[in-house]
């Protein structure tokens, strides 16, 4: 049970460290931190309330700062970095990957970021400035520049001797890149090829060609789906002239995949996916109230609909009692469709060629479930209120609303995407507004015509 | 723009192939499919409505079946496999990874699966039977058995000669595993170490030790978070006696990370994460109606609350018009907290040591946003209905409900997890029921006492 033990240990460490912090046993905590891997310290920091987090950071060996910052959630990283002096930060960057240094600098005020850059050595500074020149969410923003390049006209034996002389390879290196005299990328030579071919073969005869190099301006989500589909461990990045400018490794891609998937989940609930679990109260409250504000408009829209039927509600209170059921069912059914469509859009499964098919399918599902729940709810209402007409009205409204929910659930996210609005963020709220308004209008409208 | 072009091409191919299918140009489609990579055919199948999917599968070269099945979404894979004859399926398994063959067999009826196994050659069958003996969501269920093992007492030069003799390495091989005479794992030797050390060094002197081998019974989610934290490309799997039984590679882990993250998003909307975008209508309708049934109970609970206040609603229809606003805001605010807590639980950030801290923080956010929206909604109601008391009542109900939402948003998912119920699936629905019931009770209760 090697790993089970490791997991239990992680939780136990967390518990022990927090207790030790509360009791002020700082020496003990410092010693614990010295024995931990940087990625485990990062996890401990993310799982700690903000007060303890600052103390833990003080007690951590500054030598590890770079590697820990590499691993932290963005909100937590921003917060710790904002409290560090520029010269400390410049020191920490020595242990970090180029793309992560660029990330940290982007989040700092301009003058601080310039000061940190000025404290770095020339070679490092140039690498970071190159990374800063690309957008954060592009291949250029996530690549590293630690590539090993070789020439195509040498023997594999020369490569072997060069590598032995060079010593340790950069992390996650699974291939060397083959360039010509103008440093254009012409191919790559995997480590396994080097190990399984005869030493007297020329590199150019055993290398793979460079058709699938990633362009430096490709978006990070496109990079992630390429890695996922092609099962790559690393891939070269080229500029428009096909010059090799860097490489992207699977560990950064895994972070993007996780963030993209979390983004959909958090956005659908109206949350920012960078949000730290222990973010400060006022900051969180402010971020979240934007979404609550949008919902106030949706709720007021629904209230305005009910308001038009005030006379009906006055005549028959049972209608008021039942009027929330139809909008609620429509919202739930519509959000099932919205979730399916948002995932389909994110995976690139939905396009012009199949959206009609999808619309028909979801409308049919809405119709089937509409009939089912119209019968059930209608039956319950007749049994409860003893009014056949009221049962018929709620059934008709339910069927209409679930059909509308299926259709709106497909069209709203696709339409939002066309407008370049994030469907994960706005889709659910727009859908709920429509199912609330339609559900209330049909139910209260029919009740007004048929019962009063 | 190498990759941008590739992406546009993928969409264009999809469009072209569907048009060609509609026009019955099967020869053209077959030729197109021959030029595509298996992973791109898998993507095309996933993005195609079911009718076209069956035709496409017929037109695909059966030689590619194995590799395509490896890449498909589970629902789509199950459907295609269920239509294949056992002997065709046995042929297809030759191109597949052991873990994927095991997955496919698990989804088949017992007699079909036995027939497929009997058609496989002995070595393959034994490997698959081993994989089938572990749970699907454990390290044993996702590992492959294509490991290269070496002995520790040989020189690196011997390893080099062995690899050249052996030829091609299994995919994503970044290390060889060092075992002793009882095939216990004692370490691993990375390809980059082989390439950068002198040939006359003994393996045992340069290998990394095997502390972090994964136990075969570790859950797949724990495997994924280990890979994510340690930035591994592959890792050895051992049994309880530390015998090497297989290895897990990053490409399988990436699928797990994506599935786990999708699971949270889809479950929160009451959807199954395996659901194919183009699943058959009746099957989807049945799956989704389970969730709608749960929501009927929630909606009826809310209606029962309103029903207790029928006399009040009869006296004053304005109350019925406004009564949906407070539950709606509570549901949205509470689900923000639920999303944050579900992510925190999934990442292992929330435990006994910090849940009190989190509860206080979310309660404080609920209180702050409660005051803000109590004032705004109260003001709107006074302006709209000209009734100061009604404004005061809705303000009080709003503040109470947002505070309850913050507290319930933290406690419900943690409590569900303790009961071993998936918080992503049940959390949102349980939260909404509570915020509906509390919101309606407080608003209608105060209105009954103060206005009638």
PDB file of C-alpha atoms in Angstrom, chain A residues 314-438:
ATOM      1  CA  UNK A 314     -55.331  37.317  -5.937  1.00  0.00           C
ATOM      2  CA  UNK A 315     -58.292  35.175  -6.967  1.00  0.00           C
ATOM      3  CA  UNK A 316     -56.664  31.815  -6.411  1.00  0.00           C
ATOM      4  CA  UNK A 317     -53.766  31.343  -3.996  1.00  0.00           C
ATOM      5  CA  UNK A 318     -53.274  27.705  -5.078  1.00  0.00           C
ATOM      6  CA  UNK A 319     -51.830  29.054  -8.324  1.00  0.00           C
ATOM      7  CA  UNK A 320     -49.198  30.983  -6.384  1.00  0.00           C
ATOM      8  CA  UNK A 321     -48.335  27.860  -4.432  1.00  0.00           C
ATOM      9  CA  UNK A 322     -47.788  25.801  -7.592  1.00  0.00           C
ATOM     10  CA  UNK A 323     -46.235  28.424  -9.865  1.00  0.00           C
ATOM     11  CA  UNK A 324     -42.598  27.683  -8.915  1.00  0.00           C
ATOM     12  CA  UNK A 325     -42.691  24.017 -10.006  1.00  0.00           C
ATOM     13  CA  UNK A 326     -42.736  24.478 -13.783  1.00  0.00           C
ATOM     14  CA  UNK A 327     -39.854  27.023 -13.924  1.00  0.00           C
ATOM     15  CA  UNK A 328     -37.791  24.842 -11.577  1.00  0.00           C
ATOM     16  CA  UNK A 329     -38.145  21.711 -13.746  1.00  0.00           C
ATOM     17  CA  UNK A 330     -37.423  23.699 -16.921  1.00  0.00           C
ATOM     18  CA  UNK A 331     -34.274  25.158 -15.388  1.00  0.00           C
ATOM     19  CA  UNK A 332     -32.940  21.764 -14.350  1.00  0.00           C
ATOM     20  CA  UNK A 333     -33.727  20.060 -17.682  1.00  0.00           C
ATOM     21  CA  UNK A 334     -32.311  22.985 -19.684  1.00  0.00           C
ATOM     22  CA  UNK A 335     -29.111  23.014 -17.675  1.00  0.00           C
ATOM     23  CA  UNK A 336     -28.565  19.319 -18.407  1.00  0.00           C
ATOM     24  CA  UNK A 337     -28.583  20.191 -22.109  1.00  0.00           C
ATOM     25  CA  UNK A 338     -26.404  23.282 -21.553  1.00  0.00           C
ATOM     26  CA  UNK A 339     -23.759  21.159 -19.759  1.00  0.00           C
ATOM     27  CA  UNK A 340     -23.714  18.635 -22.613  1.00  0.00           C
ATOM     28  CA  UNK A 341     -23.397  21.360 -25.262  1.00  0.00           C
ATOM     29  CA  UNK A 342     -20.688  23.267 -23.375  1.00  0.00           C
ATOM     30  CA  UNK A 343     -18.609  20.099 -23.093  1.00  0.00           C
ATOM     31  CA  UNK A 344     -19.238  19.308 -26.776  1.00  0.00           C
ATOM     32  CA  UNK A 345     -18.142  22.816 -27.814  1.00  0.00           C
ATOM     33  CA  UNK A 346     -15.008  22.590 -25.636  1.00  0.00           C
ATOM     34  CA  UNK A 347     -14.043  19.223 -27.168  1.00  0.00           C
ATOM     35  CA  UNK A 348     -14.717  20.516 -30.696  1.00  0.00           C
ATOM     36  CA  UNK A 349     -17.510  17.992 -31.295  1.00  0.00           C
ATOM     37  CA  UNK A 350     -20.185  20.496 -32.247  1.00  0.00           C
ATOM     38  CA  UNK A 351     -20.060  22.487 -35.479  1.00  0.00           C
ATOM     39  CA  UNK A 352     -22.194  23.609 -38.399  1.00  0.00           C
ATOM     40  CA  UNK A 353     -22.412  20.082 -39.768  1.00  0.00           C
ATOM     41  CA  UNK A 354     -24.193  18.542 -36.799  1.00  0.00           C
ATOM     42  CA  UNK A 355     -25.931  21.262 -34.778  1.00  0.00           C
ATOM     43  CA  UNK A 356     -29.312  20.669 -36.450  1.00  0.00           C
ATOM     44  CA  UNK A 357     -29.075  16.977 -35.533  1.00  0.00           C
ATOM     45  CA  UNK A 358     -28.258  17.908 -31.937  1.00  0.00           C
ATOM     46  CA  UNK A 359     -31.152  20.368 -31.742  1.00  0.00           C
ATOM     47  CA  UNK A 360     -33.628  17.736 -32.956  1.00  0.00           C
ATOM     48  CA  UNK A 361     -32.262  15.208 -30.486  1.00  0.00           C
ATOM     49  CA  UNK A 362     -32.486  17.526 -27.474  1.00  0.00           C
ATOM     50  CA  UNK A 363     -35.953  18.730 -28.479  1.00  0.00           C
ATOM     51  CA  UNK A 364     -37.065  15.091 -28.663  1.00  0.00           C
ATOM     52  CA  UNK A 365     -35.613  14.375 -25.207  1.00  0.00           C
ATOM     53  CA  UNK A 366     -37.381  17.494 -23.862  1.00  0.00           C
ATOM     54  CA  UNK A 367     -40.632  16.304 -25.418  1.00  0.00           C
ATOM     55  CA  UNK A 368     -40.362  12.781 -23.974  1.00  0.00           C
ATOM     56  CA  UNK A 369     -39.451  13.943 -20.479  1.00  0.00           C
ATOM     57  CA  UNK A 370     -42.059  16.691 -20.844  1.00  0.00           C
ATOM     58  CA  UNK A 371     -44.795  14.097 -21.349  1.00  0.00           C
ATOM     59  CA  UNK A 372     -43.545  11.960 -18.476  1.00  0.00           C
ATOM     60  CA  UNK A 373     -43.375  14.772 -15.928  1.00  0.00           C
ATOM     61  CA  UNK A 374     -46.530  16.479 -17.205  1.00  0.00           C
ATOM     62  CA  UNK A 375     -48.428  13.282 -16.370  1.00  0.00           C
ATOM     63  CA  UNK A 376     -46.768  12.816 -12.977  1.00  0.00           C
ATOM     64  CA  UNK A 377     -47.049  16.433 -11.808  1.00  0.00           C
ATOM     65  CA  UNK A 378     -50.544  16.759 -13.263  1.00  0.00           C
ATOM     66  CA  UNK A 379     -51.577  13.660 -11.313  1.00  0.00           C
ATOM     67  CA  UNK A 380     -50.045  14.963  -8.081  1.00  0.00           C
ATOM     68  CA  UNK A 381     -51.799  18.328  -8.454  1.00  0.00           C
ATOM     69  CA  UNK A 382     -55.176  16.726  -9.136  1.00  0.00           C
ATOM     70  CA  UNK A 383     -54.765  14.492  -6.093  1.00  0.00           C
ATOM     71  CA  UNK A 384     -53.528  17.375  -3.916  1.00  0.00           C
ATOM     72  CA  UNK A 385     -55.813  20.237  -4.940  1.00  0.00           C
ATOM     73  CA  UNK A 386     -58.745  18.195  -6.283  1.00  0.00           C
ATOM     74  CA  UNK A 387     -58.951  20.401  -9.387  1.00  0.00           C
ATOM     75  CA  UNK A 388     -58.790  18.649 -12.775  1.00  0.00           C
ATOM     76  CA  UNK A 389     -58.438  21.873 -14.739  1.00  0.00           C
ATOM     77  CA  UNK A 390     -55.488  22.996 -12.607  1.00  0.00           C
ATOM     78  CA  UNK A 391     -53.831  19.592 -13.193  1.00  0.00           C
ATOM     79  CA  UNK A 392     -54.329  19.990 -16.951  1.00  0.00           C
ATOM     80  CA  UNK A 393     -52.890  23.507 -16.914  1.00  0.00           C
ATOM     81  CA  UNK A 394     -49.730  22.541 -15.035  1.00  0.00           C
ATOM     82  CA  UNK A 395     -49.270  19.535 -17.376  1.00  0.00           C
ATOM     83  CA  UNK A 396     -49.498  21.718 -20.476  1.00  0.00           C
ATOM     84  CA  UNK A 397     -47.079  24.266 -19.008  1.00  0.00           C
ATOM     85  CA  UNK A 398     -44.627  21.520 -18.009  1.00  0.00           C
ATOM     86  CA  UNK A 399     -44.593  19.948 -21.479  1.00  0.00           C
ATOM     87  CA  UNK A 400     -44.118  23.330 -23.164  1.00  0.00           C
ATOM     88  CA  UNK A 401     -41.366  24.386 -20.790  1.00  0.00           C
ATOM     89  CA  UNK A 402     -39.306  21.167 -21.067  1.00  0.00           C
ATOM     90  CA  UNK A 403     -39.519  21.373 -24.866  1.00  0.00           C
ATOM     91  CA  UNK A 404     -38.400  25.015 -24.753  1.00  0.00           C
ATOM     92  CA  UNK A 405     -35.623  24.039 -22.302  1.00  0.00           C
ATOM     93  CA  UNK A 406     -34.224  21.434 -24.737  1.00  0.00           C
ATOM     94  CA  UNK A 407     -34.237  23.862 -27.669  1.00  0.00           C
ATOM     95  CA  UNK A 408     -32.859  26.811 -25.676  1.00  0.00           C
ATOM     96  CA  UNK A 409     -30.241  24.548 -24.078  1.00  0.00           C
ATOM     97  CA  UNK A 410     -28.730  23.870 -27.512  1.00  0.00           C
ATOM     98  CA  UNK A 411     -29.176  27.275 -29.147  1.00  0.00           C
ATOM     99  CA  UNK A 412     -28.071  29.551 -26.289  1.00  0.00           C
ATOM    100  CA  UNK A 413     -24.500  28.183 -25.843  1.00  0.00           C
ATOM    101  CA  UNK A 414     -23.926  27.960 -29.616  1.00  0.00           C
ATOM    102  CA  UNK A 415     -25.235  31.502 -30.088  1.00  0.00           C
ATOM    103  CA  UNK A 416     -23.118  32.862 -27.205  1.00  0.00           C
ATOM    104  CA  UNK A 417     -20.032  31.218 -28.690  1.00  0.00           C
ATOM    105  CA  UNK A 418     -20.729  32.916 -32.042  1.00  0.00           C
ATOM    106  CA  UNK A 419     -20.804  36.246 -30.162  1.00  0.00           C
ATOM    107  CA  UNK A 420     -17.492  35.345 -28.483  1.00  0.00           C
ATOM    108  CA  UNK A 421     -19.150  35.249 -25.065  1.00  0.00           C
ATOM    109  CA  UNK A 422     -18.040  32.327 -22.873  1.00  0.00           C
ATOM    110  CA  UNK A 423     -20.977  29.871 -22.968  1.00  0.00           C
ATOM    111  CA  UNK A 424     -19.906  28.218 -19.686  1.00  0.00           C
ATOM    112  CA  UNK A 425     -20.196  31.556 -17.901  1.00  0.00           C
ATOM    113  CA  UNK A 426     -23.372  33.019 -19.400  1.00  0.00           C
ATOM    114  CA  UNK A 427     -25.203  29.934 -20.712  1.00  0.00           C
ATOM    115  CA  UNK A 428     -26.828  28.674 -17.520  1.00  0.00           C
ATOM    116  CA  UNK A 429     -28.052  32.096 -16.417  1.00  0.00           C
ATOM    117  CA  UNK A 430     -29.512  32.927 -19.844  1.00  0.00           C
ATOM    118  CA  UNK A 431     -31.191  29.516 -19.987  1.00  0.00           C
ATOM    119  CA  UNK A 432     -32.719  29.867 -16.517  1.00  0.00           C
ATOM    120  CA  UNK A 433     -34.082  33.304 -17.359  1.00  0.00           C
ATOM    121  CA  UNK A 434     -35.818  31.895 -20.436  1.00  0.00           C
ATOM    122  CA  UNK A 435     -37.239  28.810 -18.698  1.00  0.00           C
ATOM    123  CA  UNK A 436     -38.452  30.982 -15.773  1.00  0.00           C
ATOM    124  CA  UNK A 437     -40.169  33.483 -18.039  1.00  0.00           C
ATOM    125  CA  UNK A 438     -41.708  30.886 -20.383  1.00  0.00           C
TER     126      UNK A 438
END
